[in-house]
mmCIF file of C-alpha atoms in Angstrom:
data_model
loop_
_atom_site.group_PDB
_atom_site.id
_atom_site.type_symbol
_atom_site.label_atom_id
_atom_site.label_comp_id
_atom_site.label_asym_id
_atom_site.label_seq_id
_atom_site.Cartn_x
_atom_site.Cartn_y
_atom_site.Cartn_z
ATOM 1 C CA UNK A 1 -7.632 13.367 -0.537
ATOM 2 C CA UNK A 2 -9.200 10.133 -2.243
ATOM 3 C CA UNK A 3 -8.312 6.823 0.036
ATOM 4 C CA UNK A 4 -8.112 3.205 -1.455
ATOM 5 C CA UNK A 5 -11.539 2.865 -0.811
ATOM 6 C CA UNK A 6 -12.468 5.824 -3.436
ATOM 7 C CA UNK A 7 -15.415 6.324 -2.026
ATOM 8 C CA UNK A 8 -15.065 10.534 -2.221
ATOM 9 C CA UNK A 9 -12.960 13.143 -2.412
ATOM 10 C CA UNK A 10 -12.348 14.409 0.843
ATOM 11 C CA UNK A 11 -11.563 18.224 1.168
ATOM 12 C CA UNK A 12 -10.037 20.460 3.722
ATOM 13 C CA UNK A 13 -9.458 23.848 4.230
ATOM 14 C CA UNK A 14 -6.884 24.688 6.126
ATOM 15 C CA UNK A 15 -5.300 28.247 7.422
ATOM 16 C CA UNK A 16 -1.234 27.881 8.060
ATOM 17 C CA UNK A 17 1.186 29.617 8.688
ATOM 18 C CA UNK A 18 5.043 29.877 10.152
ATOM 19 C CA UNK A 19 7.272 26.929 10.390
ATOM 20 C CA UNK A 20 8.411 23.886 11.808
ATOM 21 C CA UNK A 21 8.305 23.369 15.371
ATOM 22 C CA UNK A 22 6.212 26.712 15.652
ATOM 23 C CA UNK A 23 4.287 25.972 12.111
ATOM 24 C CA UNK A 24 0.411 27.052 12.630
ATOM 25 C CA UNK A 25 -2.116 25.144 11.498
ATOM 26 C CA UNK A 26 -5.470 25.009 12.007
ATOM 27 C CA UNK A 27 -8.788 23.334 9.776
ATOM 28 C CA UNK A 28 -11.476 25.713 8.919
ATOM 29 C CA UNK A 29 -13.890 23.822 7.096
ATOM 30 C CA UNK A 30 -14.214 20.349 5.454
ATOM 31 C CA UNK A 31 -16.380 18.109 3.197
ATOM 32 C CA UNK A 32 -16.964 15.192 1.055
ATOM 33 C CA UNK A 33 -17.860 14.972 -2.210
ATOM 34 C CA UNK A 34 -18.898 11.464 -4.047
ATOM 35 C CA UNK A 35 -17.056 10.010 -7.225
ATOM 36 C CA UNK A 36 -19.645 9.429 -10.327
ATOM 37 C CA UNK A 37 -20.523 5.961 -9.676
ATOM 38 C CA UNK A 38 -18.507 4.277 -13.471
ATOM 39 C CA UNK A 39 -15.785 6.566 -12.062
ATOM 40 C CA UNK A 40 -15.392 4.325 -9.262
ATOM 41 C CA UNK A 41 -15.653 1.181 -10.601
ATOM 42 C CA UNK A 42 -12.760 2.048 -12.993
ATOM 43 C CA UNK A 43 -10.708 3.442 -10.416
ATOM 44 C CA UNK A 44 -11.071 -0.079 -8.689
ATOM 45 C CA UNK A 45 -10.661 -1.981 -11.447
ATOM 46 C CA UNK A 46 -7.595 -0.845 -12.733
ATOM 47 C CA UNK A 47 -6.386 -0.756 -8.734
ATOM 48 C CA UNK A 48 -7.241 -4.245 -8.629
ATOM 49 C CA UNK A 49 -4.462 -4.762 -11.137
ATOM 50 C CA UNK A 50 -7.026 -5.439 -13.720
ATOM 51 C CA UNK A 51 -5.343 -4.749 -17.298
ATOM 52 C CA UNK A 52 -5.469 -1.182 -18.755
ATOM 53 C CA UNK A 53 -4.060 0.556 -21.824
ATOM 54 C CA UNK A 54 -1.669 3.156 -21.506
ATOM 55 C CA UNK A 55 -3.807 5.308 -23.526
ATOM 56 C CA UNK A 56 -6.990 4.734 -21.091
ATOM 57 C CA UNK A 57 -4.483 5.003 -18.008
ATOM 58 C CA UNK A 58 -3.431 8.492 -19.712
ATOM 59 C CA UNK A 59 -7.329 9.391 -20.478
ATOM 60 C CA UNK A 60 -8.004 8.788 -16.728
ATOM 61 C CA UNK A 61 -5.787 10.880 -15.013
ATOM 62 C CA UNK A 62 -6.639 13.659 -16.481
ATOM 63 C CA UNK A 63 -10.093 12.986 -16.035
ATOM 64 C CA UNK A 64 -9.323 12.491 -12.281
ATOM 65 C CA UNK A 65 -7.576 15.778 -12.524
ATOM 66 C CA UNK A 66 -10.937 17.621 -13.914
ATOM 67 C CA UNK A 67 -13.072 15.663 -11.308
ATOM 68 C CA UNK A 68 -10.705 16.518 -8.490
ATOM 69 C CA UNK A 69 -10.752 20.120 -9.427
ATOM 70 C CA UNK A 70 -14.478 20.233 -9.903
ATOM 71 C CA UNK A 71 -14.024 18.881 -5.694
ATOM 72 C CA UNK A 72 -12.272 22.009 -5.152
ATOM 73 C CA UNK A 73 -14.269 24.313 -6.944
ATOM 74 C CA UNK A 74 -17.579 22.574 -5.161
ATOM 75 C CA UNK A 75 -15.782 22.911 -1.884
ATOM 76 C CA UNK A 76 -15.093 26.186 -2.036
ATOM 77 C CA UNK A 77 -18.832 27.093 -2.706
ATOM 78 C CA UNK A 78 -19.794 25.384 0.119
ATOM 79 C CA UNK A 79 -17.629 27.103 2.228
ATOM 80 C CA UNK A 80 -18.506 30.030 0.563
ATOM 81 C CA UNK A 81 -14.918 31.438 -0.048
ATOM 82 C CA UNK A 82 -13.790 32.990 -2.894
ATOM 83 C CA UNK A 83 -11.205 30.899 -4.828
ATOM 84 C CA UNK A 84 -8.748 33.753 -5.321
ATOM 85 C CA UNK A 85 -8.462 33.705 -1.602
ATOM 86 C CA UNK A 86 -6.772 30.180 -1.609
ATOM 87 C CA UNK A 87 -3.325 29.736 -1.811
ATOM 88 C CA UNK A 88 -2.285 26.371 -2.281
ATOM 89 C CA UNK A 89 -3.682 23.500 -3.342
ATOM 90 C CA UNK A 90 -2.684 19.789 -1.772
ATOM 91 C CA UNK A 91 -3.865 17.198 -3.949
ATOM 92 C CA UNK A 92 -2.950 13.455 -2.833
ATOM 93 C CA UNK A 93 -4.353 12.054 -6.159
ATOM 94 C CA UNK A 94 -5.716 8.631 -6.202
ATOM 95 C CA UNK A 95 -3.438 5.516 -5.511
ATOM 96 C CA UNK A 96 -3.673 2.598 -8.242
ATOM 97 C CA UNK A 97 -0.951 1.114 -7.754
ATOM 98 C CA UNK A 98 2.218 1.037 -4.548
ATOM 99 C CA UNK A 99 4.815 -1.316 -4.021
ATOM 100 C CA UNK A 100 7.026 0.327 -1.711
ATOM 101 C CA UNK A 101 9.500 -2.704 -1.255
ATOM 102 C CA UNK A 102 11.899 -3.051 -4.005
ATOM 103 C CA UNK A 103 11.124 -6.580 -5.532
ATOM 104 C CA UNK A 104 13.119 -7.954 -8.799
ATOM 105 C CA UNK A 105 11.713 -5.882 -12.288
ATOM 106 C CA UNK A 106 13.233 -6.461 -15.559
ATOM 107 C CA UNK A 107 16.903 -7.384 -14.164
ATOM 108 C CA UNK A 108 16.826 -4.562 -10.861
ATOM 109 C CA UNK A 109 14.912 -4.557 -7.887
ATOM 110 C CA UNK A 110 12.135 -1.760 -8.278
ATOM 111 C CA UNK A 111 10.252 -0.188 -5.775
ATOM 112 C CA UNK A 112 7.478 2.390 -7.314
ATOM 113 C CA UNK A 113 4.286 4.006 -6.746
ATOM 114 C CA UNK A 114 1.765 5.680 -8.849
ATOM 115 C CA UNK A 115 -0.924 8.139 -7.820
ATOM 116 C CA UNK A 116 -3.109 9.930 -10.688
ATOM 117 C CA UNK A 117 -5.405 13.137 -11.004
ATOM 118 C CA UNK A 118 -3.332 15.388 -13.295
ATOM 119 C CA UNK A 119 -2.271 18.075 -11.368
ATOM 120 C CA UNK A 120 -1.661 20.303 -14.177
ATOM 121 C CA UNK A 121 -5.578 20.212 -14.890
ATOM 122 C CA UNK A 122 -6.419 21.423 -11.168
ATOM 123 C CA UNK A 123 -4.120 24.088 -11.662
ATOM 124 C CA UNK A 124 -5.860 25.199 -14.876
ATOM 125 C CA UNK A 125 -9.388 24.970 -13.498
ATOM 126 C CA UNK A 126 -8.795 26.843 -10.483
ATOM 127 C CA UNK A 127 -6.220 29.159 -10.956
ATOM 128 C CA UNK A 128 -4.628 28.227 -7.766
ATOM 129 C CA UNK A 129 -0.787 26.581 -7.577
ATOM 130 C CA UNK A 130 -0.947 22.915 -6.728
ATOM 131 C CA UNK A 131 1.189 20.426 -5.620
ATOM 132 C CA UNK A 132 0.508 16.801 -5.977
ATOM 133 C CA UNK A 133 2.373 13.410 -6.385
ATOM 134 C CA UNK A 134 4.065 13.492 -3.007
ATOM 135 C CA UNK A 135 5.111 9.720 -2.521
ATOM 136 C CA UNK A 136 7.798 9.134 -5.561
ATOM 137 C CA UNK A 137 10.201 11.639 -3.654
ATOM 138 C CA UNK A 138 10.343 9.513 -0.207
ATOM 139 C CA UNK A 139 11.013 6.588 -2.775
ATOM 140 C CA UNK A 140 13.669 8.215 -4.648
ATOM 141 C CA UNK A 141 15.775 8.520 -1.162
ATOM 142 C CA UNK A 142 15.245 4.627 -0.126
ATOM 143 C CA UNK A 143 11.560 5.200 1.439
ATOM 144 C CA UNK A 144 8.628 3.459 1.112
ATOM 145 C CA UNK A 145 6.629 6.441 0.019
ATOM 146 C CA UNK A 146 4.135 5.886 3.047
ATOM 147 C CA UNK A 147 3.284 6.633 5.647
ATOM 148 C CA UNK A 148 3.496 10.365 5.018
ATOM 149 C CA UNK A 149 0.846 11.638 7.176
ATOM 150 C CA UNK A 150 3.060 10.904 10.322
ATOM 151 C CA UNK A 151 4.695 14.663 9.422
ATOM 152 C CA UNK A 152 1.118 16.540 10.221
ATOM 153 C CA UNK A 153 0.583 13.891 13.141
ATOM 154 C CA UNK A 154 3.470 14.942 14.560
ATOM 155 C CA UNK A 155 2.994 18.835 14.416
ATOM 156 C CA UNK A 156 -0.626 18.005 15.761
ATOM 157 C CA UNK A 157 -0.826 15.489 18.441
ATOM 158 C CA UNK A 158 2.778 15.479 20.169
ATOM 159 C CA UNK A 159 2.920 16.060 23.504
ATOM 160 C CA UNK A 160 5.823 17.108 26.374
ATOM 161 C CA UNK A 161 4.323 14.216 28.482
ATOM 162 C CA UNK A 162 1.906 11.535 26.996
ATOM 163 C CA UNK A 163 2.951 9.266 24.622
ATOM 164 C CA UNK A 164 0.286 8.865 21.916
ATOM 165 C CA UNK A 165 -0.296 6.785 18.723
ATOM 166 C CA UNK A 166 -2.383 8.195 16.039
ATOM 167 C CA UNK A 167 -4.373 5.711 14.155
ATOM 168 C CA UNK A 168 -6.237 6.329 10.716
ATOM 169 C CA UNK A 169 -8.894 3.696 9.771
ATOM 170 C CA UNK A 170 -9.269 4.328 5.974
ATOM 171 C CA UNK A 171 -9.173 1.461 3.555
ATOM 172 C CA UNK A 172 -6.093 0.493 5.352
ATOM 173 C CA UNK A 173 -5.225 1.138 9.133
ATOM 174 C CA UNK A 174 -2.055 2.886 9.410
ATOM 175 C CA UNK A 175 -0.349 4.026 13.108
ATOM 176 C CA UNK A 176 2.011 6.970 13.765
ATOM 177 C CA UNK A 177 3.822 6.338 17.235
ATOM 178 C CA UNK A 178 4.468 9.567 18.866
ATOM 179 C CA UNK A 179 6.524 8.718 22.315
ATOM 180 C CA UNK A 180 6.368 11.789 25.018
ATOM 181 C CA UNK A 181 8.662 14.724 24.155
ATOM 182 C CA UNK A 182 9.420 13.011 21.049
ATOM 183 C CA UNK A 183 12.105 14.406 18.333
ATOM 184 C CA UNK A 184 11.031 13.861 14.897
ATOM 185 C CA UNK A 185 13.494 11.298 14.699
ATOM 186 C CA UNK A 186 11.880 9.285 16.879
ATOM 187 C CA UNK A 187 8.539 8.981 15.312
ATOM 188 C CA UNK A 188 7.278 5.247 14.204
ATOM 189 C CA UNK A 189 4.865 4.762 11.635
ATOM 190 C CA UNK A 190 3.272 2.041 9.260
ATOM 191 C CA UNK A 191 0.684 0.166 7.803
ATOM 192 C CA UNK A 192 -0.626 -2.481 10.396
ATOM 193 C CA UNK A 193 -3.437 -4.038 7.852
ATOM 194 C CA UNK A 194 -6.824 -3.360 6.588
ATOM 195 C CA UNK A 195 -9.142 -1.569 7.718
ATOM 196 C CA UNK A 196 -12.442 -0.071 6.474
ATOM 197 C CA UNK A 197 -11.144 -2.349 3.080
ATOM 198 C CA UNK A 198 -12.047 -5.919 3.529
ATOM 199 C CA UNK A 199 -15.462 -4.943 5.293
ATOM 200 C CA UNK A 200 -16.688 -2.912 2.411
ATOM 201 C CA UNK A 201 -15.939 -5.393 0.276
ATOM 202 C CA UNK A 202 -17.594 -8.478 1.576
ATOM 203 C CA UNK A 203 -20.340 -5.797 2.183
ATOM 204 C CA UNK A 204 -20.678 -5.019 -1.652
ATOM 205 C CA UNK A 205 -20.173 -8.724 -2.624
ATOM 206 C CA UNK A 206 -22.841 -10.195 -0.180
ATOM 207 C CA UNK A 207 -25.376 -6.930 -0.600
ATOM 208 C CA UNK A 208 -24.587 -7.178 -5.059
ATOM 209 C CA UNK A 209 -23.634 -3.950 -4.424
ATOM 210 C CA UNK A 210 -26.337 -2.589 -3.094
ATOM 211 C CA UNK A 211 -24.714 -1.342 0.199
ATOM 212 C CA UNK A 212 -21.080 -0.447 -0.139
ATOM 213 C CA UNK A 213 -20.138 -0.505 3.732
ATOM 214 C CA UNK A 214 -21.441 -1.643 7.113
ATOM 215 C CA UNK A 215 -23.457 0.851 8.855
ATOM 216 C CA UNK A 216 -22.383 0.883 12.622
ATOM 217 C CA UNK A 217 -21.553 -2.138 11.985
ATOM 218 C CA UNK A 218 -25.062 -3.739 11.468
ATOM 219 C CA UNK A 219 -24.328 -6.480 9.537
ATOM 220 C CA UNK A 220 -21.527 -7.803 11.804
ATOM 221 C CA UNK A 221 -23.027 -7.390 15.271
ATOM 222 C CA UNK A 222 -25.580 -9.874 13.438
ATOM 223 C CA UNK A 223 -22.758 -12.893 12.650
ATOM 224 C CA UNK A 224 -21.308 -15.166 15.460
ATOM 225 C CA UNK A 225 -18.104 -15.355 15.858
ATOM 226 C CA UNK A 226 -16.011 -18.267 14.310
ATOM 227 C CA UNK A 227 -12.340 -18.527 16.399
ATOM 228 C CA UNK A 228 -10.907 -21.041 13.951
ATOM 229 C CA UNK A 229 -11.816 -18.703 10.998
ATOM 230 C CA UNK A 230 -10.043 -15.582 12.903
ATOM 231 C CA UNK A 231 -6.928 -17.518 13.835
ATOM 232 C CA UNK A 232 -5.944 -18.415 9.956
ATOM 233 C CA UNK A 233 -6.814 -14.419 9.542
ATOM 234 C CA UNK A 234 -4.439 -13.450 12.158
ATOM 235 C CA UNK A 235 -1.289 -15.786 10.827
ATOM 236 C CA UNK A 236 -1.538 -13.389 7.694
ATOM 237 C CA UNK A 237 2.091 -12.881 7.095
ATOM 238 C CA UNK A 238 2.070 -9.105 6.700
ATOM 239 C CA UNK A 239 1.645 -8.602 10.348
ATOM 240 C CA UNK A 240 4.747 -10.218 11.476
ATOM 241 C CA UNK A 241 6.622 -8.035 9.112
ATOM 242 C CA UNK A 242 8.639 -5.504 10.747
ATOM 243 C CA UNK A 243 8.526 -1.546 9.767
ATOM 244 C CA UNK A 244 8.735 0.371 8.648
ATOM 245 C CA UNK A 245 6.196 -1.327 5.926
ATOM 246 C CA UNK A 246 3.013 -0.086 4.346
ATOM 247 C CA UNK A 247 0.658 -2.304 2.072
ATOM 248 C CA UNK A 248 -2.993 -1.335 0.154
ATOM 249 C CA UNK A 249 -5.582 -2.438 -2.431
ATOM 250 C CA UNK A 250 -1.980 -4.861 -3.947
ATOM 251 C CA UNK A 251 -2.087 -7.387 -1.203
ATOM 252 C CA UNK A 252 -5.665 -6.899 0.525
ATOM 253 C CA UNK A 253 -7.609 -6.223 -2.266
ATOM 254 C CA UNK A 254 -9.847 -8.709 -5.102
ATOM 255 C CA UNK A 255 -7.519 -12.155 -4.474
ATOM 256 C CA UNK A 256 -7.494 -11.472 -0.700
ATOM 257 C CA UNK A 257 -11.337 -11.270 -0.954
ATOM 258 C CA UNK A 258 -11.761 -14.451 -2.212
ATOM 259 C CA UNK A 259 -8.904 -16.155 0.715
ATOM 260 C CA UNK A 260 -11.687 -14.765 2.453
ATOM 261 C CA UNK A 261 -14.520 -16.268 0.701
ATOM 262 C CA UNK A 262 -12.793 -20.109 0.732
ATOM 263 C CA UNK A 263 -12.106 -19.651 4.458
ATOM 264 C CA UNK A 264 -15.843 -18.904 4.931
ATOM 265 C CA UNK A 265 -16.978 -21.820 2.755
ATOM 266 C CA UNK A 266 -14.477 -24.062 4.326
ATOM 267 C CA UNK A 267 -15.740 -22.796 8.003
ATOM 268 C CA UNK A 268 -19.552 -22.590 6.678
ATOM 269 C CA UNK A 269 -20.137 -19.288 7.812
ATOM 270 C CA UNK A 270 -22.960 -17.048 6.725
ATOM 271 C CA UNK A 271 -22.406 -13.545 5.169
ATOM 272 C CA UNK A 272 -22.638 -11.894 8.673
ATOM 273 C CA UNK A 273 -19.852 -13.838 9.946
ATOM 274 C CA UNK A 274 -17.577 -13.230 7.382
ATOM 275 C CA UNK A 275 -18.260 -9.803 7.826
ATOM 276 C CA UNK A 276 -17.776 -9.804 11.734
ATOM 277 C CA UNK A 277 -14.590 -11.985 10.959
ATOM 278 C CA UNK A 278 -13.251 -8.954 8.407
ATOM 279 C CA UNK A 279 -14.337 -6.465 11.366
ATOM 280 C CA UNK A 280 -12.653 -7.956 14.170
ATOM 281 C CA UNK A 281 -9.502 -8.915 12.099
ATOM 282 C CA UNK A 282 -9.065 -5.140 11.864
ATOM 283 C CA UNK A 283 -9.412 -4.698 15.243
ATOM 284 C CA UNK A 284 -6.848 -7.495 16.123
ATOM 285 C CA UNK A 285 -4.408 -6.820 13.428
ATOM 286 C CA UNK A 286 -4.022 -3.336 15.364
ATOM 287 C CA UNK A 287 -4.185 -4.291 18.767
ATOM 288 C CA UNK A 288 -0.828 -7.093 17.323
ATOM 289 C CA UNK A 289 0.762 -4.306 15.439
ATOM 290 C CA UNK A 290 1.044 -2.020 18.779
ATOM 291 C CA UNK A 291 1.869 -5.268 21.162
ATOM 292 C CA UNK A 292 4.481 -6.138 18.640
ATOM 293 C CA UNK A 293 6.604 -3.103 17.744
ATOM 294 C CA UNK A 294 4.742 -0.503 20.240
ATOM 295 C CA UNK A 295 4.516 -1.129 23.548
ATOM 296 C CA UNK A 296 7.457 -3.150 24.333
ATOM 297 C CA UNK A 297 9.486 -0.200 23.803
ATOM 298 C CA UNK A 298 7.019 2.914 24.240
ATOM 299 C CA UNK A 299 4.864 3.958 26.941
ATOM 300 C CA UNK A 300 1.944 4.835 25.148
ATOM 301 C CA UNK A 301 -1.428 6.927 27.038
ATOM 302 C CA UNK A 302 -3.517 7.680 24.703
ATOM 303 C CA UNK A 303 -4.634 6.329 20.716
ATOM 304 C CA UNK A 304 -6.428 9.040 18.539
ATOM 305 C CA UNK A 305 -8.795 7.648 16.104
ATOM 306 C CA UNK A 306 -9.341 9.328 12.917
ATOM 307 C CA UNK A 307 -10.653 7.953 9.299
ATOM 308 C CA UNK A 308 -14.140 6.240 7.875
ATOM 309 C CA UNK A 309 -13.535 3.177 10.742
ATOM 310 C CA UNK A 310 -13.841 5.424 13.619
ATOM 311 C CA UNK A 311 -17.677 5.301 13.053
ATOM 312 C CA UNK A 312 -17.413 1.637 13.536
ATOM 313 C CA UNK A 313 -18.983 1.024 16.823
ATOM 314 C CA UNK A 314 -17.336 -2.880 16.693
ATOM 315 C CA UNK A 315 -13.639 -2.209 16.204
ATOM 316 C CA UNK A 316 -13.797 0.632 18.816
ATOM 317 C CA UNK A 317 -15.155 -1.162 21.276
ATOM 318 C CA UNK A 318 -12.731 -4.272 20.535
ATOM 319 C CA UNK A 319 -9.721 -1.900 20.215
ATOM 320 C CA UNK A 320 -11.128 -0.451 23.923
ATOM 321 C CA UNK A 321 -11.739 -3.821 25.020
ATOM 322 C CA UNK A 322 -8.261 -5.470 23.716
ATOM 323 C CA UNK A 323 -5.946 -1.966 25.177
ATOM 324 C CA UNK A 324 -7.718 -1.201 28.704
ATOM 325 C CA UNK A 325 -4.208 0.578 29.690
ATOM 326 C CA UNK A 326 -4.590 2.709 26.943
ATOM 327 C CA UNK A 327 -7.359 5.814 26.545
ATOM 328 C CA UNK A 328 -9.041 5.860 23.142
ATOM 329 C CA UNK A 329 -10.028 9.365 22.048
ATOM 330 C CA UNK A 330 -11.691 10.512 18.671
ATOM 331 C CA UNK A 331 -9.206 12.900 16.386
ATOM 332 C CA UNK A 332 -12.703 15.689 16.870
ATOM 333 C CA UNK A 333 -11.674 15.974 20.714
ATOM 334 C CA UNK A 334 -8.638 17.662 19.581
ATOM 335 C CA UNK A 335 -10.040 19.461 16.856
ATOM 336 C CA UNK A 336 -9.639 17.633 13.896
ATOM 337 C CA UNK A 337 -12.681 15.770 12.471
ATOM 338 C CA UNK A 338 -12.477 12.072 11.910
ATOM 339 C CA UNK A 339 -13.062 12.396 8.501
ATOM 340 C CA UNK A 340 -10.886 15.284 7.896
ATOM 341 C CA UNK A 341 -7.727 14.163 8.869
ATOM 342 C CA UNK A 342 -6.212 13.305 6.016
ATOM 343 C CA UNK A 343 -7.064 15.725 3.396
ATOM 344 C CA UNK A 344 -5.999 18.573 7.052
ATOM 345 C CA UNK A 345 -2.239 16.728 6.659
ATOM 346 C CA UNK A 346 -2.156 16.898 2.971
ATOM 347 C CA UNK A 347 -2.733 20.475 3.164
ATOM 348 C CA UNK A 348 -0.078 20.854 5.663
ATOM 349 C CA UNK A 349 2.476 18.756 3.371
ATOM 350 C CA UNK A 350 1.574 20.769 0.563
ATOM 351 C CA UNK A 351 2.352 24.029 2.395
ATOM 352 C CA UNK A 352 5.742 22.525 3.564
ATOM 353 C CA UNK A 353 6.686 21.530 -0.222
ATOM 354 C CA UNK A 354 5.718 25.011 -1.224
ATOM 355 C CA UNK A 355 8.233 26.573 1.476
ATOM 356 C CA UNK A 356 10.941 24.490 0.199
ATOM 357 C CA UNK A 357 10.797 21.788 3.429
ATOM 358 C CA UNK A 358 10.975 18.424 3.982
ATOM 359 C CA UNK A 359 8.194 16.779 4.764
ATOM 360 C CA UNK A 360 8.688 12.784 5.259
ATOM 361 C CA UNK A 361 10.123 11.439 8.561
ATOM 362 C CA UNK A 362 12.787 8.952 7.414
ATOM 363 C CA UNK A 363 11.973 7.362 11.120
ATOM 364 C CA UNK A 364 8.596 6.077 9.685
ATOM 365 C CA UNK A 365 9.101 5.721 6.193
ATOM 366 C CA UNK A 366 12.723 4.116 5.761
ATOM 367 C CA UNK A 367 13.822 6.336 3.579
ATOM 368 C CA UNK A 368 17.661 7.646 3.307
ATOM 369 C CA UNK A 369 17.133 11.265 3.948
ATOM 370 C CA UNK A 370 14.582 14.087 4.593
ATOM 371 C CA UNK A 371 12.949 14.822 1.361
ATOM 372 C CA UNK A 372 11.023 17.657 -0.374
ATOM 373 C CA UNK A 373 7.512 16.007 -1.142
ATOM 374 C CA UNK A 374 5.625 16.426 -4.513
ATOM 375 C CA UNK A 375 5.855 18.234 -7.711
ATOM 376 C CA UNK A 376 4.398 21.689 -8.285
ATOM 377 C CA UNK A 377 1.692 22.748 -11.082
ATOM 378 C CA UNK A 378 1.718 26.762 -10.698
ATOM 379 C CA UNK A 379 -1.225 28.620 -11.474
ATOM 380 C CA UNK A 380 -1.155 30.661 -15.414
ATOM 381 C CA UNK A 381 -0.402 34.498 -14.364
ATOM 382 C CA UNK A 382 -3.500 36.421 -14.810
#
């Protein structure tokens, strides 16, 4: 799994077995494994929209694919397990680009997504089947193509009597709504807003790049708080959209940043305050996504906290602060690592694809139908 941020590849290993509602699934081992450095800053560049040849766009996925396999391959020496003894591999790929509202494109209205690392090339390296490219299926059948982690949430968190909300603070914050006893019908899930995204970058812009996030929040527990500034964040239109919806580096990326920067100038705040702005905006945005399309209708107990944000001291303690009714619990106390999350669902999608399943919940991502996720690269025979 590499996030908007694409800050690493995160990897999971995963041990499944049986099916849906009795499917098995349990994570074994994980790690995280750094992008080269001009990697990066390519990856975000072209995310940020900036131009790109289709040549270089064609160069760079499969260069994603050979870094993304050379992940793998690391992984699986650090876990010290032989890679014949891996079935399946889940690769998300890297997002550059997802508009999962159809908007007017050359005469029709166009939804699309894109997500790179060749799969073919993992395959090939490895020797182990792999199925990427899972979103374009969910937006064949009317979907947005996202959330699609709400399928493994589901199969890990629900329970016969406390309603629970799993929230994943990567570059964005996205929420799966799991009511007690729930049916997979009645899963809810979407994008409330940024999260780890805005912070890191008003980090690397204010630190030239020299720190690329906020370490327990150190720089922000340093600003003062500016309500004026906060209140233009929080009329952002995007949260008064109603799901399902899901957003990314598109809207809150470079030309967001710099909304940012004019508000600060405007409200002469100092770096720290921008950054403590970004941090509680997250926080807020959340806390308005649940109080507008959550709790009025579900009783919710508990909200499990998973991605790079739950080691930010500052929005836990606002989210704890802002939703006393509500217990929040860290994704490790039931057995799945904060940072491991993600790459643990994509393995369980994977497996799902492989076994001829559906994997999206049309419930959370609008989409028509259930739909088999993701395209398959099969190992060569040996």
């Amino acid at each position: 799994m590499s996030g908007t941020s694409a800050d690493a590849i995160d990897v999971a290993l995963a041990r499944i077995s049986g099916a849906p509602p009795h499917l098995n699934a349990k994570l074994l081992n994980h790690t995280s494994i750094s992008f080269p450095p001009h990697l990066r800053k390519e990856i975000l560049r072209v995310a940020e929209q900036q131009p790109i040849s289709a040549g270089n766009l064609s160069q760079l996925n499969f260069r994603l694919g050979e870094v993304f396999a050379e992940a793998a391959l690391t992984a699986c020496r650090r876990f010290r397990i032989a890679t014949k003894k891996i079935a399946l591999i889940g690769s998300h790929g890297q997002t550059i680009f997802h508009q999962g509202r159809p908007v007017p494109y050359l005469g029709r209205r166009t939804a699309s997504t894109l997500q790179i690392g060749e799969p073919s090339i993992i395959a090939a390296r490895t020797s182990i089947t792999t199925i990427a490219d899972f979103r374009p299926a969910d937006i064949a059948q009317g979907g947005q193509g996202a959330p699609l982690v709400p399928h493994a949430d589901y199969l890990l968190y629900r329970h016969e009597k406390l309603g629970r909300v799993s929230l994943n603070l990567g570059g964005i914050a996205n929420i799966t709504v799991i009511p007690a006893a729930a049916k997979p019908a009645q899963i809810l899930a979407f994008d409330t807003g940024p999260a780890n995204m805005l912070i890191d970058a008003l980090v690397a812009h204010f630190t030239h790049g020299r720190q690329r996030y906020d370490k327990d929040a150190r720089l922000a527990q340093q600003g003062r708080a500016i309500p004026a500034l906060l209140d233009e964040l929080m009329r952002d239109p995007y949260l008064k959209l109603p799901p399902p919806k899901s957003t990314g580096r598109e809207y809150y990326g470079r030309t967001y940043v710099k909304r940012i920067l004019a508000l600060g100038r405007r409200h002469k705040a100092r770096p720290d305050d921008l950054i403590l702005a970004a941090t509680i905006f997250t926080a807020l945005s959340i806390v308005d996504a649940l109080n507008r399309f959550v709790l009025p209708k579900t009783n919710i107990h508990q909200l499990i906290i998973s991605g790079g944000g739950a080691h930010n001291p500052l929005i836990i303690a606002q989210l704890a602060a802002a939703l006393p009714q509500i217990e929040i619990v860290r994704s490790s106390n039931l057995g799945v690592p904060e940072d491991a999350k993600e790459s643990f669902a994509f393995a369980i999608l994977a497996y799902e694809t492989f076994h001829g399943r559906p994997s999206n919940l049309p419930s959370a991502t609008g989409a028509r139908r259930p739909a088999i996720l993701g395209k398959i690269s099969y190992a060569s025979p040996q």
